[in-house]
Amino acid sequence: MTRYSPNLHLDGTGGVLDVTTTLIRELLRCLLIVTVALACDEVRAAGKGITDTLASPHARLHAVDIGAVRWTDGFWADRFEVCRTAMIPNMWDLLKDPEISGAYDNFLVAAGRKEGRHRGPKWHDGDFYKWLEAAAFVYATTRDEKLDRQMDQIIETIGKAQRDDGYIHTPVIIDQRQQRSGADEFQNRLDFETYNMGHLMTCACVHYRATGKTNLLRIAEKAAGFLCTTFERSPQSLANNGICPSHYMGLVELYRTVADSRYLELAKGLIDARNLVEERTDHNQDRIPFREQSQAVGHAVRANYLYAGAADVYAETGDQSLLDALERIWSDVAYRKMYVTGATGALYDGASPDGSKAHSSIQLVHQAYGRPYQLPNITAYNESCATIGFALWNWRMLAITGEARFADLLELGLYNGVLATISLDGKRFFYTNPLARVDKLPFSLRWSRRREPYIGCFCCPPNSVRTVAEVSAYAYGVSDAGIWFNLYGSSILDTTVGDGEAVRLIQQTDYPWQGMIHISLEKVPEREFSLFLRIPGWSETARVTINGEVFADSLQSGQYFEIRRLWSAQDRIELVMPMSVQLLEAHPLVEEVRNQAAVRRGPLVYCLESIDLSDDVGVMDVAISPDAKFRTRFTEELLAGVTVLESKASVLSRNGWDKALYRRISPQGMKTTEIRMIPYYAWSNRGDSEMAVWIPLRYTLQGSRLPRR
Ligand SMILES: [Zn+2]
């Protein structure tokens, strides 16, 4: 197969050109054109979205091109700006500093450009690719030439680190280069080789779509080719090493990009080959065949990556047994195992199968999905990567079905679960994400209870950064029928409908602080197409006006509202979704929050922080009435600008608990206090503070005295 050769330079400098040299030059020029044409031909000229499902037979809506959406101002523009100016450069400083991380050094050593040993976790290559993916996505918007050059240099090093047969995993390559014994591939499933290569493939697709360059794509193809060959030779070896399978998503995306069906066949084969795994566990979701599963079990990051990858395979194959399993598992998560913030993976440590009568079959699992309704708050694990994996899965389910329930959870997870993982300055990160924090916890947890600038297990921080970078990729969708509004935020969208007919629209909004969405159509084709406006599940009385006149009101929440017509370039659409403060209660079997309420406004879940309470009141002392009234106030100077919720609350006594586990209830005076609640994503940005999402309810019972006999 002819490959594009970047070293082929044709323009001679000076010299007298005779006929021969002119002929040679012309020949070379023709050769270059043919070479480039062949190289381009390998890369399917299709969509350039974060996922490219335009040609996927079983996807209903598709991502718009990377770079087609530009945040203009407001919430997501601000977060993207922090990503561009702080998250990306700060993380590069960490990853390239051998005193801190070793992630980039590992590639330099593997490439033979530096002496040394591998450092950091075995999955550090994957961490590095996630950061590179974030940088590529940001480049698509900024076209920052310096960043482009920087990426090219890095990619050149990665290419040099790769073995000729396509294998790329720096821990093994470094050992092989230094001739250490026992340095063979796929010796230990916890080496995460396929996970690393999966992130390489995803990163390469995003980089290609953002830059048009194939340098990283070629490296990813070589790696995928290696996996194909390995699978032909030893399916079991690859099946055994298929934990945390980011490579299912990576392989399918690579197939979509270069139209090489071997990659899709491998992804399909790997799902079937899960039945071949020797050491089968709930931990890695392979105790029973995937198609028979109905519950989310085991390590929540590995689980959500598996589910997202299976959804990608379904989008290409239409294998109903995959979608049936995904629907069952999704319902288990959404209705029984997800936190109110959209986070998943409740437990530090669990046991599975839980409740088995056969003791010997019980296995320990860590960072795990728990039992249904088992959702502790202070000790919630909620690894940041699990929440991101759930968002990736929801995005794929949305693409497959076009159903708003998936977009609702995508939005919930992004605003609450994902944003909370990063400090507002973009430089500190949570690994676990609890829903409550108290100062005097009488035991220590495995991970820091505050955001850290660097974490020994660095899987989450670059995952969070790439997700914040890429939110615009999910904001809109396109289908044959028209344009879908999945997430709201002030932006300009340049895309196409139908046979490539241009559409440009401008969205202006103060979302998530206000529920008014103004849409101006600037460029439209001369034929009908639809706008699909998502009416979020939290919305109660949404209405739409077109050019100032009411078009529809009392819109049903939790669905897309389709407006199909012949649009004109001056049309103005307004979606009004009044935002009220809503108190939420949990299913009665969520024991930890019985008789407690969470507070939500729009897509944002709120929390209490002790810094916002008077000195003698702790977050555990506060109780609110079920009919509490809240004042909303946008405060520019607080936490990079947030709408706070203010109300009155009762104060419970927290004194007198020394040497007591239980005590008799004594009547308490109804002391009241002012409370101020902030969005959950912004907590822990003002020093250490106690925090609670769930707040006890204090009912005032009428007629609670027993009647006299
Ligand atoms: Zn992680």
XYZ file of C-alpha atoms and ligand atoms in Angstrom:
710
model
C 0.000 0.000 0.000
C 1.392 3.407 -0.913
C 2.002 5.681 2.004
C 2.326 9.412 2.120
C 5.944 10.277 2.721
C 6.406 13.528 4.596
C 10.126 13.521 3.730
C 9.548 13.872 0.010
C 10.649 17.430 -0.820
C 10.368 18.535 -4.413
C 11.241 22.162 -4.663
C 14.910 22.434 -5.622
C 16.658 25.638 -4.786
C 18.423 27.459 -7.606
C 20.657 25.725 -10.102
C 20.331 25.587 -13.854
C 17.518 23.316 -14.884
C 18.054 21.374 -18.029
C 15.388 19.358 -19.765
C 16.295 16.207 -17.858
C 15.938 17.740 -14.436
C 12.696 19.387 -15.477
C 11.374 16.032 -16.609
C 12.490 14.396 -13.381
C 10.832 17.127 -11.398
C 7.595 16.727 -13.319
C 7.717 12.982 -12.808
C 8.314 13.437 -9.106
C 5.490 15.976 -8.901
C 3.102 13.509 -10.549
C 4.311 10.829 -8.188
C 3.650 13.082 -5.218
C 0.141 13.901 -6.419
C -0.625 10.211 -6.869
C 0.945 9.367 -3.513
C -1.010 12.028 -1.667
C -4.190 11.087 -3.532
C -3.771 7.457 -2.545
C -3.008 8.422 1.025
C -6.075 10.654 1.158
C -8.178 7.961 -0.452
C -7.433 5.695 2.484
C -8.976 8.250 4.776
C -12.683 8.342 4.135
C -13.880 11.807 3.224
C -16.715 11.801 5.727
C -17.697 13.694 8.825
C -15.246 15.104 11.258
C -17.196 14.880 14.482
C -15.931 13.673 17.836
C -17.523 10.405 16.793
C -18.170 9.979 13.086
C -21.409 8.054 12.727
C -22.484 9.683 9.443
C -22.100 6.380 7.625
C -23.092 4.198 10.586
C -26.221 2.277 9.592
C -27.669 2.242 13.097
C -27.065 5.774 14.336
C -29.886 8.284 14.226
C -28.032 11.483 14.940
C -24.438 12.465 14.404
C -21.841 14.784 15.842
C -21.176 18.028 14.022
C -17.628 18.566 12.824
C -14.963 19.269 15.401
C -14.553 23.038 15.310
C -18.066 23.613 13.892
C -19.203 25.006 17.240
C -17.564 28.026 18.796
C -18.551 29.042 22.303
C -19.003 32.796 22.184
C -19.552 33.822 25.786
C -21.068 32.610 29.008
C -20.636 29.409 30.934
C -18.987 27.029 28.486
C -16.964 29.766 26.796
C -15.488 30.534 30.210
C -14.714 26.870 30.947
C -13.192 26.385 27.489
C -11.009 29.454 28.006
C -9.705 28.039 31.292
C -9.056 24.784 29.432
C -7.132 26.545 26.658
C -5.116 28.886 28.833
C -4.582 26.839 32.005
C -5.554 23.178 31.776
C -3.671 22.351 28.560
C -0.379 24.179 29.271
C -0.386 23.285 32.964
C -0.891 19.609 32.241
C 1.825 19.601 29.591
C 4.192 21.048 32.197
C 3.294 18.163 34.503
C 3.498 15.418 31.889
C 6.834 16.517 30.470
C 8.509 17.065 33.825
C 10.402 13.864 34.732
C 10.512 14.998 38.337
C 6.719 14.829 38.441
C 5.273 12.424 35.922
C 7.506 10.651 33.456
C 4.628 10.310 30.971
C 6.428 12.035 28.094
C 9.843 10.857 29.232
C 8.623 7.288 28.820
C 8.102 7.938 25.099
C 11.516 9.613 24.820
C 13.203 6.635 26.485
C 11.220 4.145 24.410
C 12.236 6.102 21.295
C 15.909 5.805 22.291
C 16.250 9.541 22.732
C 16.918 9.459 26.414
C 18.334 7.095 29.017
C 16.196 5.866 31.844
C 13.531 3.466 33.056
C 9.767 3.546 32.687
C 8.125 5.637 35.359
C 4.571 6.001 36.541
C 1.670 3.606 36.217
C 1.534 1.150 33.332
C -1.408 3.062 31.856
C 0.535 6.338 31.727
C 0.714 6.248 27.905
C -3.079 6.385 27.881
C -3.026 9.375 30.236
C -0.693 11.133 27.832
C -2.888 10.394 24.785
C -5.899 11.870 26.603
C -4.025 15.119 27.104
C -2.892 15.084 23.455
C -6.501 14.560 22.371
C -7.565 17.590 24.434
C -4.801 19.661 22.826
C -5.874 18.557 19.329
C -9.476 19.452 20.024
C -8.528 22.883 21.335
C -6.370 23.388 18.247
C -9.431 22.862 16.034
C -10.940 25.992 17.536
C -7.871 28.150 18.034
C -5.667 27.108 15.084
C -2.723 27.920 17.317
C 0.325 27.143 15.155
C 2.587 26.757 18.154
C 0.342 24.054 19.560
C 0.268 22.346 16.156
C 4.079 22.276 15.983
C 4.264 21.048 19.544
C 1.871 18.194 18.728
C 3.903 17.283 15.632
C 7.089 17.019 17.668
C 5.365 14.847 20.237
C 3.854 12.641 17.532
C 7.261 12.198 15.951
C 8.575 10.901 19.273
C 5.594 8.574 19.699
C 6.230 7.220 16.201
C 9.866 6.578 17.039
C 8.835 4.756 20.199
C 6.577 2.391 18.249
C 7.882 -1.029 17.300
C 8.028 -1.886 13.598
C 5.204 -4.387 14.021
C 2.952 -1.652 15.422
C 3.126 -2.584 19.100
C 3.282 0.486 21.286
C 3.325 0.390 25.071
C 6.283 2.116 26.671
C 6.742 -0.107 29.777
C 7.428 -3.164 27.624
C 9.241 -1.355 24.808
C 11.664 0.277 27.232
C 12.422 -3.070 28.868
C 12.898 -4.699 25.473
C 15.139 -1.900 24.270
C 17.241 -2.343 27.392
C 17.174 -6.131 26.966
C 15.596 -6.966 30.290
C 14.429 -10.534 30.563
C 10.724 -11.306 30.598
C 9.768 -8.145 28.744
C 7.050 -9.608 26.559
C 3.758 -8.153 25.555
C 0.459 -9.169 27.147
C 2.016 -10.886 30.161
C -0.131 -9.122 32.722
C -3.656 -7.926 32.081
C -3.110 -5.149 34.620
C -0.485 -3.659 32.300
C -3.353 -2.035 30.365
C -1.700 -2.389 26.972
C -4.912 -2.489 24.983
C -6.310 0.361 27.072
C -3.305 2.491 26.149
C -3.590 1.623 22.475
C -7.333 2.321 22.550
C -6.743 5.860 23.765
C -4.098 6.259 21.060
C -6.681 5.356 18.398
C -9.319 7.742 19.741
C -6.756 10.502 20.097
C -5.478 9.910 16.561
C -8.979 10.190 15.067
C -9.603 13.472 16.879
C -6.154 14.759 15.875
C -6.754 13.851 12.233
C -10.174 15.486 12.191
C -8.843 18.598 13.951
C -5.680 19.052 11.865
C -6.207 17.101 8.652
C -2.830 15.454 9.317
C -2.332 11.715 9.194
C 0.900 11.462 11.197
C -0.735 10.187 14.373
C -3.396 8.283 12.455
C -0.703 6.166 10.785
C 0.744 5.281 14.173
C -2.698 4.315 15.440
C -3.324 2.194 12.346
C -0.078 0.335 12.886
C -1.094 -0.316 16.486
C -4.543 -1.508 15.408
C -2.921 -3.726 12.795
C -0.781 -5.254 15.497
C -3.866 -6.010 17.566
C -5.565 -7.581 14.518
C -2.578 -9.855 13.937
C -2.340 -10.753 17.617
C -6.023 -11.613 17.702
C -5.723 -13.888 14.686
C -2.833 -15.662 16.351
C -4.172 -15.814 19.891
C -7.692 -14.528 20.527
C -7.477 -15.645 24.117
C -4.424 -13.528 24.874
C -6.152 -10.389 23.661
C -9.411 -11.335 25.391
C -7.584 -11.800 28.692
C -6.066 -8.359 28.316
C -9.315 -6.630 27.429
C -9.920 -4.899 30.745
C -10.951 -1.254 30.768
C -11.548 -1.617 27.039
C -11.037 1.860 25.634
C -9.883 0.030 22.496
C -13.436 -1.012 21.573
C -14.283 2.665 21.132
C -10.875 3.324 19.567
C -11.099 0.521 17.016
C -14.598 1.448 15.871
C -13.650 5.104 15.535
C -10.557 4.150 13.550
C -12.734 1.987 11.305
C -15.008 4.970 10.766
C -12.030 7.136 9.896
C -10.088 4.935 7.496
C -12.806 2.458 6.429
C -10.660 -0.589 7.152
C -13.165 -3.267 8.125
C -10.533 -5.289 10.003
C -10.827 -2.862 12.896
C -14.579 -3.252 13.180
C -14.250 -7.021 12.883
C -11.715 -6.961 15.702
C -13.993 -4.889 17.947
C -16.850 -7.320 17.278
C -14.569 -10.291 17.834
C -13.296 -8.886 21.121
C -16.810 -8.622 22.549
C -17.495 -12.255 21.657
C -14.070 -13.297 22.903
C -14.904 -12.051 26.393
C -16.369 -15.528 26.846
C -12.848 -16.956 26.417
C -11.327 -15.078 29.357
C -9.653 -17.502 31.762
C -10.066 -15.556 34.983
C -13.682 -14.416 34.739
C -14.901 -11.834 37.240
C -17.631 -9.333 37.850
C -14.782 -6.925 38.428
C -14.101 -6.908 34.689
C -17.701 -7.614 33.609
C -16.808 -10.982 32.080
C -18.218 -13.452 34.595
C -21.184 -14.026 32.278
C -21.401 -13.344 28.526
C -21.987 -9.670 27.779
C -25.210 -10.277 25.889
C -26.745 -11.957 28.948
C -25.953 -9.140 31.346
C -28.611 -6.964 32.886
C -26.773 -5.223 35.728
C -23.902 -2.778 35.904
C -21.263 -4.582 37.938
C -17.636 -4.343 38.925
C -15.090 -1.614 38.351
C -17.175 1.302 37.156
C -14.615 2.802 34.740
C -14.013 -0.545 33.074
C -17.769 -1.102 32.962
C -18.663 2.229 31.388
C -15.876 1.966 28.796
C -17.147 -1.490 27.882
C -20.723 -0.254 27.534
C -19.643 2.753 25.427
C -17.578 0.475 23.180
C -20.432 -2.011 22.774
C -22.702 0.888 21.791
C -20.202 1.847 19.077
C -20.229 -1.713 17.762
C -24.044 -1.691 17.731
C -24.096 1.565 15.741
C -22.160 -0.225 12.981
C -23.636 -3.730 13.131
C -27.190 -3.361 14.425
C -26.645 -6.446 16.592
C -29.869 -6.285 18.623
C -28.521 -8.486 21.402
C -25.927 -5.790 22.161
C -28.507 -3.018 22.319
C -30.835 -5.140 24.464
C -28.050 -5.705 27.001
C -27.103 -2.033 26.920
C -30.706 -0.958 27.541
C -31.020 -3.307 30.506
C -27.733 -2.215 32.032
C -28.437 1.466 31.379
C -31.769 1.179 33.209
C -29.986 -0.475 36.118
C -27.603 2.492 36.342
C -30.052 5.308 35.647
C -32.798 4.076 37.942
C -30.849 2.304 40.698
C -27.125 3.077 40.781
C -26.452 6.644 39.704
C -25.885 9.572 42.035
C -28.008 12.671 41.747
C -24.902 14.369 40.273
C -24.679 11.861 37.415
C -21.639 10.172 38.995
C -21.331 6.382 39.017
C -19.272 3.750 40.822
C -20.382 4.197 44.430
C -18.047 1.940 46.359
C -14.372 1.936 47.259
C -14.663 -1.805 47.749
C -17.542 -4.150 47.175
C -18.213 -7.834 46.858
C -19.712 -9.640 43.936
C -21.840 -11.585 43.318
C -23.421 -10.053 46.335
C -25.620 -12.281 48.445
C -24.441 -15.489 46.845
C -25.043 -18.560 48.952
C -21.743 -19.987 47.753
C -19.064 -18.196 49.722
C -16.327 -19.322 47.396
C -17.910 -17.481 44.484
C -17.735 -14.105 46.190
C -15.089 -11.814 44.713
C -13.798 -8.505 45.953
C -14.218 -5.610 43.577
C -12.861 -2.097 43.900
C -14.090 1.276 42.644
C -17.229 -0.606 42.030
C -20.829 -0.341 41.124
C -22.606 -1.394 44.319
C -25.945 -2.997 44.906
C -29.048 -1.247 43.635
C -29.685 1.890 45.737
C -26.377 1.532 47.595
C -25.255 5.141 47.334
C -23.191 6.390 50.297
C -22.205 10.049 50.351
C -19.100 10.676 52.476
C -17.400 7.532 51.208
C -18.717 7.728 47.659
C -15.980 6.586 45.301
C -17.255 7.972 41.991
C -13.952 7.926 40.184
C -13.832 10.871 37.804
C -13.144 8.512 34.877
C -16.330 6.566 35.663
C -18.464 9.683 35.358
C -16.707 10.535 32.093
C -17.188 6.965 30.854
C -20.888 7.250 31.640
C -21.052 10.486 29.626
C -19.292 8.770 26.683
C -21.812 5.938 26.891
C -24.801 8.300 27.075
C -23.519 10.215 24.047
C -23.378 6.987 22.032
C -26.840 5.894 23.179
C -28.151 9.326 22.151
C -26.555 8.931 18.720
C -28.134 5.504 18.312
C -31.645 6.398 19.482
C -32.114 10.165 19.341
C -33.834 9.852 22.731
C -33.572 12.773 25.127
C -33.214 10.616 28.245
C -29.613 9.985 27.229
C -28.952 13.666 26.579
C -30.463 14.478 29.984
C -27.917 12.270 31.725
C -25.109 13.512 29.490
C -25.946 17.049 30.586
C -26.353 16.071 34.231
C -22.975 14.346 34.239
C -21.133 17.169 32.468
C -22.426 20.020 34.649
C -22.134 18.214 37.941
C -20.120 15.000 37.937
C -17.448 16.040 35.425
C -16.981 19.734 36.201
C -16.609 18.960 39.908
C -13.525 16.888 39.145
C -11.494 20.029 38.269
C -10.834 23.151 40.291
C -12.070 26.408 38.834
C -8.498 27.419 37.957
C -8.108 24.172 35.995
C -5.054 22.987 37.890
C -6.228 20.659 40.653
C -8.128 17.410 40.372
C -10.303 15.015 42.299
C -9.855 11.292 41.830
C -12.923 10.394 43.887
C -16.027 12.537 44.089
C -17.988 12.319 47.348
C -21.345 13.979 47.910
C -20.502 14.979 51.472
C -17.397 15.907 53.372
C -16.913 16.280 57.112
C -13.734 17.452 58.805
C -13.577 14.868 61.546
C -13.905 11.619 59.670
C -12.723 8.925 62.124
C -10.956 6.931 59.426
C -8.838 7.775 56.442
C -9.796 7.130 52.854
C -7.477 5.761 50.192
C -7.524 8.913 48.078
C -7.077 12.538 49.020
C -10.228 14.321 50.058
C -9.105 17.516 48.358
C -8.231 18.247 44.735
C -4.548 17.659 44.055
C -2.267 19.178 41.398
C -0.849 15.752 40.608
C -2.153 12.270 41.394
C 0.006 9.122 41.305
C -2.743 7.403 39.356
C -3.141 10.059 36.666
C -5.969 8.530 34.630
C -8.601 11.055 35.707
C -7.066 14.532 35.303
C -6.360 14.361 31.545
C -9.685 12.599 31.043
C -11.424 15.538 32.719
C -9.432 18.026 30.646
C -10.289 16.376 27.324
C -13.950 16.215 28.331
C -14.122 19.932 29.166
C -12.275 20.693 25.911
C -14.787 18.634 23.933
C -18.157 19.714 25.385
C -18.886 21.725 22.228
C -18.692 18.477 20.249
C -21.795 17.228 22.029
C -23.769 20.473 22.065
C -25.441 19.932 18.691
C -26.243 16.960 16.502
C -27.231 16.559 12.876
C -29.434 14.030 11.141
C -31.150 13.722 7.780
C -34.081 15.626 9.281
C -32.152 18.567 10.689
C -30.269 19.991 13.653
C -30.481 18.812 17.235
C -29.884 20.989 20.285
C -28.451 18.671 22.932
C -26.734 21.099 25.310
C -27.400 24.796 25.582
C -24.737 27.500 25.595
C -23.943 30.727 23.734
C -22.330 29.625 20.520
C -22.088 29.889 16.756
C -22.757 26.742 14.778
C -21.603 26.291 11.195
C -22.762 23.003 9.773
C -24.698 21.435 6.924
C -27.953 19.585 6.452
C -29.151 17.323 3.657
C -26.717 17.263 0.757
C -24.211 19.565 2.333
C -26.379 22.674 2.403
C -24.906 25.242 4.771
C -26.581 26.260 7.997
C -25.284 28.908 10.333
C -27.010 29.791 13.559
C -26.236 31.815 16.629
C -27.380 30.792 20.076
C -27.401 33.266 22.948
C -28.229 32.314 26.492
C -27.294 32.645 30.149
C -27.824 28.908 30.604
C -27.384 27.242 33.088
C -28.226 30.323 35.169
C -31.315 31.190 33.134
C -33.532 29.069 30.908
C -33.979 31.528 28.001
C -32.449 30.332 24.737
C -32.337 32.727 21.771
C -31.587 31.191 18.403
C -30.950 33.290 15.308
C -30.805 31.561 11.960
C -28.211 33.270 9.818
C -27.835 30.928 6.861
C -30.391 28.298 5.803
C -31.130 26.202 2.700
C -34.204 26.861 0.611
C -36.013 23.760 1.748
C -37.637 22.424 4.883
C -35.585 21.077 7.709
C -36.183 20.521 11.409
C -34.823 21.980 14.585
C -34.984 19.529 17.492
C -34.951 21.428 20.777
C -34.239 19.321 23.834
C -36.727 19.981 26.599
C -34.787 18.799 29.661
C -36.331 16.443 32.172
C -36.158 19.159 34.867
C -38.230 21.595 32.818
C -41.866 22.190 33.823
C -43.423 24.818 31.594
C -41.296 25.236 28.488
C -42.575 27.215 25.521
C -41.313 28.219 22.110
C -41.848 31.455 20.226
C -40.895 32.043 16.614
C -40.321 35.627 15.499
C -42.033 36.870 18.644
C -45.197 34.788 18.369
C -45.999 31.848 20.584
C -45.513 28.682 18.551
C -46.040 26.065 21.278
C -46.370 26.028 25.037
C -46.544 23.519 27.881
C -43.956 21.416 26.089
C -43.433 17.940 27.400
C -40.166 17.611 29.267
C -37.645 14.847 28.678
C -37.980 14.863 24.903
C -36.849 16.673 21.793
C -39.413 19.112 20.413
C -39.262 19.073 16.617
C -40.057 22.167 14.576
C -40.079 21.471 10.857
C -40.593 24.214 8.332
C -39.126 26.254 5.568
C -36.895 28.585 7.541
C -35.649 31.962 6.479
C -32.355 33.540 7.369
C -34.014 36.143 9.565
C -35.955 33.713 11.749
C -35.607 34.082 15.495
C -36.570 31.247 17.801
C -36.889 31.572 21.535
C -37.085 28.632 23.902
C -38.207 29.625 27.386
C -37.709 27.158 30.212
C -38.442 28.849 33.537
C -36.023 27.608 36.175
C -37.387 27.001 39.631
C -35.551 25.626 42.635
C -36.588 22.005 43.003
C -36.186 19.780 46.028
C -35.496 16.168 45.097
C -35.985 13.064 47.162
C -34.460 9.662 46.503
C -36.052 6.234 46.207
C -36.851 5.003 49.754
C -34.288 2.229 49.421
C -31.446 4.733 49.175
C -30.972 4.390 52.911
C -28.313 7.065 53.259
C -30.587 9.880 52.196
C -33.913 8.898 53.703
C -35.833 12.021 54.734
C -33.290 14.226 53.019
C -33.516 16.486 49.998
C -31.122 17.475 47.248
C -31.551 20.913 45.715
C -31.525 21.409 41.968
C -32.038 24.389 39.736
C -32.002 23.779 36.003
C -29.290 21.237 35.237
C -27.276 22.140 38.337
C -27.252 20.252 41.609
C -26.442 22.425 44.607
C -24.579 21.817 47.847
C -23.958 23.409 51.213
C -20.427 24.342 52.245
C -19.507 25.149 55.829
C -17.746 28.321 54.720
C -21.174 29.697 53.836
C -22.636 28.948 57.288
C -22.114 30.779 60.547
C -19.221 29.509 62.684
C -21.325 27.559 65.153
C -23.267 25.664 62.481
C -21.897 22.649 60.594
C -23.252 21.269 57.323
C -24.640 18.229 59.156
C -26.613 20.463 61.526
C -28.803 22.078 58.928
C -32.310 20.935 58.109
C -34.688 22.490 55.633
C -38.422 22.442 55.249
C -39.893 20.515 52.305
C -41.577 23.745 51.231
C -38.524 25.944 51.776
C -38.451 29.040 49.616
C -35.179 29.995 47.940
C -33.890 33.343 46.715
C -31.675 33.110 43.632
C -28.859 35.604 43.190
C -26.124 35.690 40.570
C -22.860 36.730 42.179
C -20.207 37.691 39.684
C -17.380 37.766 42.197
C -18.020 34.362 43.774
C -16.507 31.164 42.345
C -15.974 32.620 38.860
C -19.604 33.754 38.821
C -22.391 31.540 40.116
C -26.059 31.777 40.952
C -26.405 31.051 44.657
C -29.545 29.880 46.408
C -30.398 31.474 49.732
C -32.927 30.346 52.277
C -33.685 29.834 55.947
C -33.008 26.530 57.642
C -33.406 24.932 61.047
C -30.339 24.119 63.128
C -30.062 20.780 64.872
C -27.818 20.304 67.886
C -24.556 18.525 67.188
C -23.243 18.615 70.747
C -23.133 15.834 73.302
C -22.092 12.932 71.110
C -18.947 11.986 73.089
C -19.064 8.309 73.975
C -22.520 7.950 72.511
C -23.660 6.145 69.441
C -27.355 6.513 70.227
C -29.229 8.807 72.511
C -32.710 9.738 73.496
C -34.257 12.484 71.417
C -34.866 15.601 73.405
C -36.993 18.488 72.216
C -34.925 21.153 70.538
C -35.715 24.782 70.130
C -36.340 25.778 66.551
C -33.246 27.880 66.051
C -32.999 29.077 62.505
C -30.116 30.163 60.334
C -29.516 31.636 56.896
C -28.050 29.262 54.375
C -26.414 29.876 51.024
C -26.012 27.021 48.556
C -23.573 26.884 45.645
C -23.456 24.634 42.567
C -21.898 21.302 43.445
C -19.306 21.604 40.656
C -17.813 24.645 42.405
C -17.303 23.100 45.842
C -13.880 22.879 47.478
C -12.541 25.943 45.719
C -12.254 28.089 48.859
C -9.980 25.923 51.011
C -11.061 22.861 52.962
C -14.697 22.967 53.789
C -17.358 20.587 54.969
C -19.911 19.912 52.265
C -23.262 18.204 51.835
C -25.505 17.676 48.832
C -28.300 15.954 50.762
C -29.917 17.968 53.535
C -32.245 16.554 56.218
C -35.872 17.563 55.937
C -37.651 18.988 58.963
C -41.380 18.502 58.707
C -43.751 20.414 60.921
C -46.432 17.842 61.613
C -49.929 19.096 62.085
C -52.063 17.246 64.677
C -49.250 14.949 65.748
C -50.555 14.668 69.314
C -52.501 11.541 70.092
C -56.165 12.257 70.791
C -57.282 12.039 74.458
C -59.356 9.020 75.354
Zn -9.483 7.826 36.447
